[in-house]
Coordinates of C-alpha atoms in Angstrom, one line a residue:
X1 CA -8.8 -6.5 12.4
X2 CA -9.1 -3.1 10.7
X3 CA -10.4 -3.2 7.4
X4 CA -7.4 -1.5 6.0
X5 CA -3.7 -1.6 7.8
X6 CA -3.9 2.5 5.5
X7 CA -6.1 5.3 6.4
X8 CA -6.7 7.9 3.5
X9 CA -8.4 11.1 3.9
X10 CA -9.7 11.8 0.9
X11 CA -14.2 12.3 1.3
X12 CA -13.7 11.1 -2.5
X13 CA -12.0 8.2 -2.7
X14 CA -13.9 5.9 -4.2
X15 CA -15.8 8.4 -6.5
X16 CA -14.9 9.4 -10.3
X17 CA -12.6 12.1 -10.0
X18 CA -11.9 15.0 -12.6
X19 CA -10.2 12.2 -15.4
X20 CA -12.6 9.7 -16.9
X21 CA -11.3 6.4 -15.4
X22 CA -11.4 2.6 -17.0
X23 CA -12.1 -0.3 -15.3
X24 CA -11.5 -3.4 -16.2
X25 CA -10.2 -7.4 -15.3
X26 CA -6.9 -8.8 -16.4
X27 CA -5.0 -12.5 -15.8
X28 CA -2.0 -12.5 -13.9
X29 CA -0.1 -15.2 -12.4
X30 CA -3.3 -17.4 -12.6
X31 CA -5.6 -14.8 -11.1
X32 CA -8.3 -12.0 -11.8
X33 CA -7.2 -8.8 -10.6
X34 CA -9.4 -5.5 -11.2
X35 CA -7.3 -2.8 -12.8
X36 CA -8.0 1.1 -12.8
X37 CA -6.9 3.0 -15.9
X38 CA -6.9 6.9 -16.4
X39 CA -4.8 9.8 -18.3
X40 CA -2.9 9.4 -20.8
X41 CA -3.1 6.4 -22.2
X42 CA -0.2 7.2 -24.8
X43 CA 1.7 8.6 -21.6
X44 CA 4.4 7.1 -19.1
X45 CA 3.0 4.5 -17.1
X46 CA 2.8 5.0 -13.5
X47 CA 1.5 1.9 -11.3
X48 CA 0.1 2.5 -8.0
X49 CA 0.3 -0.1 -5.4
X50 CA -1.6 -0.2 -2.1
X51 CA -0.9 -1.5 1.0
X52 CA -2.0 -4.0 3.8
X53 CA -5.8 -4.5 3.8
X54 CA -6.3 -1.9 1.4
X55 CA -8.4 -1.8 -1.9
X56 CA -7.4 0.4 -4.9
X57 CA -10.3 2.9 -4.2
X58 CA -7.7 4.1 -0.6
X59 CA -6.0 6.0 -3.3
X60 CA -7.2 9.9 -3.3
X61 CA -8.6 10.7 -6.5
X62 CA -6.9 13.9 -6.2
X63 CA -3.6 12.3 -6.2
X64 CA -4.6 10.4 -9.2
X65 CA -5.4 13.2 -10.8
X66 CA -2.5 15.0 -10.1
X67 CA -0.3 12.9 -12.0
X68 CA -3.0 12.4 -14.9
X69 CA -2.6 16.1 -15.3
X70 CA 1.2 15.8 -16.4
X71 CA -0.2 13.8 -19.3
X72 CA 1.0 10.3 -17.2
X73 CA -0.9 6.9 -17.8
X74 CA -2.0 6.1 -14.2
X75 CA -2.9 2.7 -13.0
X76 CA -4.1 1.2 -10.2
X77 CA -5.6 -2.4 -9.3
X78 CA -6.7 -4.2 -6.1
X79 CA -3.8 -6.7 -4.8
X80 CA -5.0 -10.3 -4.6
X81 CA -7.1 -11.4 -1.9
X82 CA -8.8 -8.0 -1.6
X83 CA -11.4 -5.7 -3.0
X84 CA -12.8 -6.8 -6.4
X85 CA -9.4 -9.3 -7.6
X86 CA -9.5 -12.9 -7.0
X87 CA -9.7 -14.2 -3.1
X88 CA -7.7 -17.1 -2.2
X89 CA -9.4 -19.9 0.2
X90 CA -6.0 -21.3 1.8
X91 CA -6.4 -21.8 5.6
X92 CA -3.3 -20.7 7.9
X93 CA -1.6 -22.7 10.2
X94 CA -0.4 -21.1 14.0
X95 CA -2.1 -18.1 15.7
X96 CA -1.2 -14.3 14.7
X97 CA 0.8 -13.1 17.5
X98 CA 2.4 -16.6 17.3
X99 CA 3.9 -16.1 13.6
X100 CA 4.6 -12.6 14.7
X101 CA 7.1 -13.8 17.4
X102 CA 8.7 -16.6 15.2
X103 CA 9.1 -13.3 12.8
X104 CA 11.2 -11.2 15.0
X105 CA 13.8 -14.2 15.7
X106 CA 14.0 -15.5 12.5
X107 CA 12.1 -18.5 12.5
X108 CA 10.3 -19.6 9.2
X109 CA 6.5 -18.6 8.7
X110 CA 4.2 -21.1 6.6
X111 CA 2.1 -18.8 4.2
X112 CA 0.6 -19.4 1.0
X113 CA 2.0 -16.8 -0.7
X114 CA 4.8 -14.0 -0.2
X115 CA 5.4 -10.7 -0.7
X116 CA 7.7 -11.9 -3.9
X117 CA 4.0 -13.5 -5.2
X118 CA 2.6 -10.1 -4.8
X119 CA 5.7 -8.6 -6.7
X120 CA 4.9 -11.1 -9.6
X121 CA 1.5 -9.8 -9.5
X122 CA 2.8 -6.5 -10.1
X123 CA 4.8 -7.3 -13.4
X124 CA 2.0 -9.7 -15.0
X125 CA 0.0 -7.0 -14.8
X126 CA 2.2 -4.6 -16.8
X127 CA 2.6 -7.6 -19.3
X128 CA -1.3 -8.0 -19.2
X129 CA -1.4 -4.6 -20.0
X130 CA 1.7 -4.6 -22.5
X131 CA 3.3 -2.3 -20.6
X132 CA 7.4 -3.1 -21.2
X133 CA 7.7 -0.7 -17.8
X134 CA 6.3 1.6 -15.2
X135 CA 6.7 3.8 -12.6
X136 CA 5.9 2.2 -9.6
X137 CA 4.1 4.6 -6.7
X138 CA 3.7 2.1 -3.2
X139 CA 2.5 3.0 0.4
X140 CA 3.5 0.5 3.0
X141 CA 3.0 -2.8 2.0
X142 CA 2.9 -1.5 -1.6
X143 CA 6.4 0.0 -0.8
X144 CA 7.4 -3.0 -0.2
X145 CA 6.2 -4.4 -3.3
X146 CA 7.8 -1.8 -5.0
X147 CA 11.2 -3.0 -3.7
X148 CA 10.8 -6.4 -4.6
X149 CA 9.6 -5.3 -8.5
X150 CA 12.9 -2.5 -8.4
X151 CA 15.5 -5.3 -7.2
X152 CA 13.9 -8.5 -9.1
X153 CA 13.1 -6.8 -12.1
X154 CA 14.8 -3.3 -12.5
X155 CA 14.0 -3.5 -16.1
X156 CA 10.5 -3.2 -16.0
X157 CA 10.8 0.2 -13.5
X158 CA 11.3 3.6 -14.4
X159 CA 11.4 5.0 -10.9
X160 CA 10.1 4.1 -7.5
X161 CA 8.3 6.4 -4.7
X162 CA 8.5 4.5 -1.9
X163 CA 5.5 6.5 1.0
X164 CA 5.7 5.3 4.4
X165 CA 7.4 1.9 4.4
X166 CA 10.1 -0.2 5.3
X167 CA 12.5 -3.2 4.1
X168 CA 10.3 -5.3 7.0
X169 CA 13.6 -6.2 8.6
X170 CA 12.6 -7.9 12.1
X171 CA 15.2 -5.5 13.5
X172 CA 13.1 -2.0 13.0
X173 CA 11.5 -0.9 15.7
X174 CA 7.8 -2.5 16.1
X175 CA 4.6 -1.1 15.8
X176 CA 2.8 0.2 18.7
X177 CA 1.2 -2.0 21.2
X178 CA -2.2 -1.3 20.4
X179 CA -1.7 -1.9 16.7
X180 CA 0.2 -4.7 17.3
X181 CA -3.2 -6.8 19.1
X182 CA -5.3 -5.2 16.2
X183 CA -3.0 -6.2 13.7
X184 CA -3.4 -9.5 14.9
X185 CA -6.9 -9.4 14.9
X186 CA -7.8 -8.8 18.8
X187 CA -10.5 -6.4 19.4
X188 CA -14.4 -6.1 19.1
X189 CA -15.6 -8.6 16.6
X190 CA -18.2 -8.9 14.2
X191 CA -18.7 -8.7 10.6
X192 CA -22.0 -6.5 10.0
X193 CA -21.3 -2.8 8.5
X194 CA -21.7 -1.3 11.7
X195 CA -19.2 -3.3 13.4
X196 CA -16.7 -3.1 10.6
X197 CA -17.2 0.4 10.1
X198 CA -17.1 1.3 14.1
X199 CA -13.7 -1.0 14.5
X200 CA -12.2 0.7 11.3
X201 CA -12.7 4.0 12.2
X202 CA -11.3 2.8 16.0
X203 CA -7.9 1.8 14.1
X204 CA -8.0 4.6 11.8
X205 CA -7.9 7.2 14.5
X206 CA -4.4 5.3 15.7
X207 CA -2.7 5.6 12.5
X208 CA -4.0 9.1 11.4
X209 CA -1.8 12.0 10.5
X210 CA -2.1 14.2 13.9
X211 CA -1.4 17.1 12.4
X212 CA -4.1 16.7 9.6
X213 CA -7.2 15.3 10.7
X214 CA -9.8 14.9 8.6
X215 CA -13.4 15.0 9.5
X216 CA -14.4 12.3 11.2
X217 CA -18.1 11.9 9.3
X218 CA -15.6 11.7 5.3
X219 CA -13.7 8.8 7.0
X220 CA -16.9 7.3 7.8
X221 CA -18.3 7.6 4.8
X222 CA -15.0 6.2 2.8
X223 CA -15.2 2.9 5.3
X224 CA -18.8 2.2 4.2
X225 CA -18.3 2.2 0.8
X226 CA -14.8 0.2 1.0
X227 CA -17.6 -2.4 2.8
X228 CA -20.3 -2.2 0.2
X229 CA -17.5 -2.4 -2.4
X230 CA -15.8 -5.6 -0.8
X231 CA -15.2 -7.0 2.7
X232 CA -13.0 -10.0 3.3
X233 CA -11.4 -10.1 6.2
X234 CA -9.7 -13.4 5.7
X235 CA -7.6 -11.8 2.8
X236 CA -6.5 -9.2 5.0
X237 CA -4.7 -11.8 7.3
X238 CA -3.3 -14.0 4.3
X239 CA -1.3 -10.5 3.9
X240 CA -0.3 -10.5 7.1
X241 CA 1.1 -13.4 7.0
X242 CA 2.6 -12.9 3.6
X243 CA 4.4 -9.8 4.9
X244 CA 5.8 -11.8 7.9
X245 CA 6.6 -14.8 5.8
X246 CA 8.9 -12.6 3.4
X247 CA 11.3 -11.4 6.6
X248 CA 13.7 -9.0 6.0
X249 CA 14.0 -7.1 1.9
X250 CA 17.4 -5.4 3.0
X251 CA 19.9 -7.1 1.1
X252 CA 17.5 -6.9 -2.4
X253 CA 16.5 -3.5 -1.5
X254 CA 20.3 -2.4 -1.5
X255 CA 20.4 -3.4 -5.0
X256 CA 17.6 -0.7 -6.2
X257 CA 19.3 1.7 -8.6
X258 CA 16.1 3.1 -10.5
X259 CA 15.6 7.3 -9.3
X260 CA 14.1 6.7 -5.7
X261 CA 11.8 8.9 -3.5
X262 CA 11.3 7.5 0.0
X263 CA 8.0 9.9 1.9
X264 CA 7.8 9.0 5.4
X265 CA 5.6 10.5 8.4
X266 CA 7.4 11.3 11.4
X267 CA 4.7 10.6 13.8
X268 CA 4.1 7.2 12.0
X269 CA 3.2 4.6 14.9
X270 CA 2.8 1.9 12.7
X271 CA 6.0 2.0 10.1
X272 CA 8.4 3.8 12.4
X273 CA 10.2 6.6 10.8
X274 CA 13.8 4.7 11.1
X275 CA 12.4 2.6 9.0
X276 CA 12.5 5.4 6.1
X277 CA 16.2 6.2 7.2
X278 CA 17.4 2.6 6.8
X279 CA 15.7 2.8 3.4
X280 CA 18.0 6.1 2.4
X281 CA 21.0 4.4 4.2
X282 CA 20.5 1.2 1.9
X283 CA 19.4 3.5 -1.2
X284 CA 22.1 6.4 -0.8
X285 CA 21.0 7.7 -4.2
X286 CA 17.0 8.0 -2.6
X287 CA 15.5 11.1 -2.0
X288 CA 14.4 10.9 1.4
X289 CA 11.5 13.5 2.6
X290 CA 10.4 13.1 6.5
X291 CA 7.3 14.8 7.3
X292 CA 6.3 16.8 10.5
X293 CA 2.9 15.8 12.0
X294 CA 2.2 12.7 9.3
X295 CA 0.8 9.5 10.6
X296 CA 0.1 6.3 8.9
X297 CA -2.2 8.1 6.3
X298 CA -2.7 9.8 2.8
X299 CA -4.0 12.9 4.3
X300 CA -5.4 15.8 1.6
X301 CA -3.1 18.3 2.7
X302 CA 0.0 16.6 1.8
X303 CA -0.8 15.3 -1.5
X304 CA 0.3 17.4 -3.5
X305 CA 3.7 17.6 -1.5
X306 CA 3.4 13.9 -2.2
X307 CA 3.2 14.6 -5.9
X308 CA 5.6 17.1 -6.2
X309 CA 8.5 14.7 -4.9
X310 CA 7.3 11.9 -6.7
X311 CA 7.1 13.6 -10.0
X312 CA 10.7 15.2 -9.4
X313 CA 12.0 11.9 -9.5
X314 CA 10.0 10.7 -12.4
X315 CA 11.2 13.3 -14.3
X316 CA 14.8 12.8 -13.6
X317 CA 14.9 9.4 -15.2
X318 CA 13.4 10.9 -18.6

């Protein structure tokens, strides 16, 4: 199993960037989770949410930055079960590949939580941080997340930038085979740095951005401080199974109306890029932006492209 389901390029991502950022622990929902603050503090709210696998420190500083710059209160925390917020000890039932097939047809998943638990997160963390609302910023899994807080609890969002995501609908096309086995943990095993680091990097290189790769000695780097910072595997496939226990967002993600930017790579092999056009389709007031040569990633190239849309639609519902 990768370490993180969402490569970023950044050779600074889990160092201070140019804002002076605030760490601290809140209560949520019964749990710990570590929470990033920077900007503004006086300033919109913007929540960032990560993905699959993925602690807080995947999101490029740059990008942070970016939005700090505009005078924005930017936020970002580690979801449960990974980096530095509370990790559950539940033990699944059924083998991966298993619950993936009984996705695909419909069948139900047992999990101990759901995307909709992770979504709950979400908002008890505005409330820890009185925060009445927020504009919410999710890649993959995050986008998903985002969704559910939008559709459950449209009062609490300003606007939603949805990056390379989907409504999970069993019907999208699936990932490609290879990711599909690693995914479900297959692959070389062991839980030393080197062996993490090496099967990362090995997963990273199927999910990267083709036309922007970074060099591979900053990725390396990145992956051995995500280690140092926190590894637990076992959290990574409670997500899984969370994400496949949720089946299809469609009919709450019709019922978005906040300002909406869908950002979706077209040479995505993980979240196909139909997935992004169903999105629009379900979303007719989204902005959609498809991107030539972007993989699975956060590459440095594109973020400020990634800003630019974003903060379009942020403005728009001033």
């Amino acid at each position: 199993m990768s370490q993180s389901a969402v490569a970023q390029t950044s050779p600074e991502s889990d160092l201070t960037g140019s804002h002076a950022a605030n760490h601290r622990f809140v209560d949520a929902n019964g749990l710990s989770f570590c929470v990033e603050t920077r900007g503004n503090p006086e300033g919109e709210p913007v929540l960032f949410i990560m993905g699959l696998g993925a602690q807080m420190t995947l999101w490029p500083e740059a990008l942070l930055d970016r939005y700090a710059d505009e005078g924005y209160h930017v936020i970002r925390f580690d979801n449960r079960d990974i980096g530095l917020s509370t990790h559950l000890k539940d033990r699944l039932e059924g083998h991966p590949v298993a619950m993936m097939a009984r996705s695909r047809i419909g069948m139900p998943i047992p999990a101990p939580y759901t995307l909709k638990d992770l979504a709950a997160d979400a908002v008890g963390i505005l409330d820890a941080l009185n925060l009445p609302s927020a504009h919410l910023v999710g890649v993959s899994m995050g986008g998903m997340i985002s969704q559910l807080v939008s559709s459950l609890w449209p009062e609490r969002v300003r606007s939603a930038t949805l990056i390379m995501t989907s409504t999970n609908s069993p019907r999208l096309p699936m990932p490609k085979t290879k990711l599909i086995w690693r995914l479900a943990g297959v692959g070389a095993k062991g839980h030393d740095e080197a062996s993490v680091v090496a099967r990362s990097l090995d997963f990273w290189k199927l999910i990267q951005s083709p036309a922007f790769p970074p060099p591979e000695d900053n990725v390396r780097e990145r992956l051995i401080r995500e280690y140092r910072r926190s590894y637990h595997p076992a959290g990574i496939l409670r997500q899984t199974r969370a994400i496949l226990a949720t089946g299809s967002l469609s009919s709450l993600s019709r019922r978005i109306r906040v300002p909406t930017a869908i950002i979706h790579g077209k040479a995505d092999p993980l979240v196909r890029p139909v997935s992004a056009e169903q999105l629009k389709y379900l979303i007719p007031h989204a902005h959609l932006e498809l991107i030539d040569g972007m993989g699975h990633d956060l590459p440095e190239p594109l973020l400020e492209r990634f800003a630019a849309i974003s903060l379009s639609v942020m403005r728009a519902s001033s």
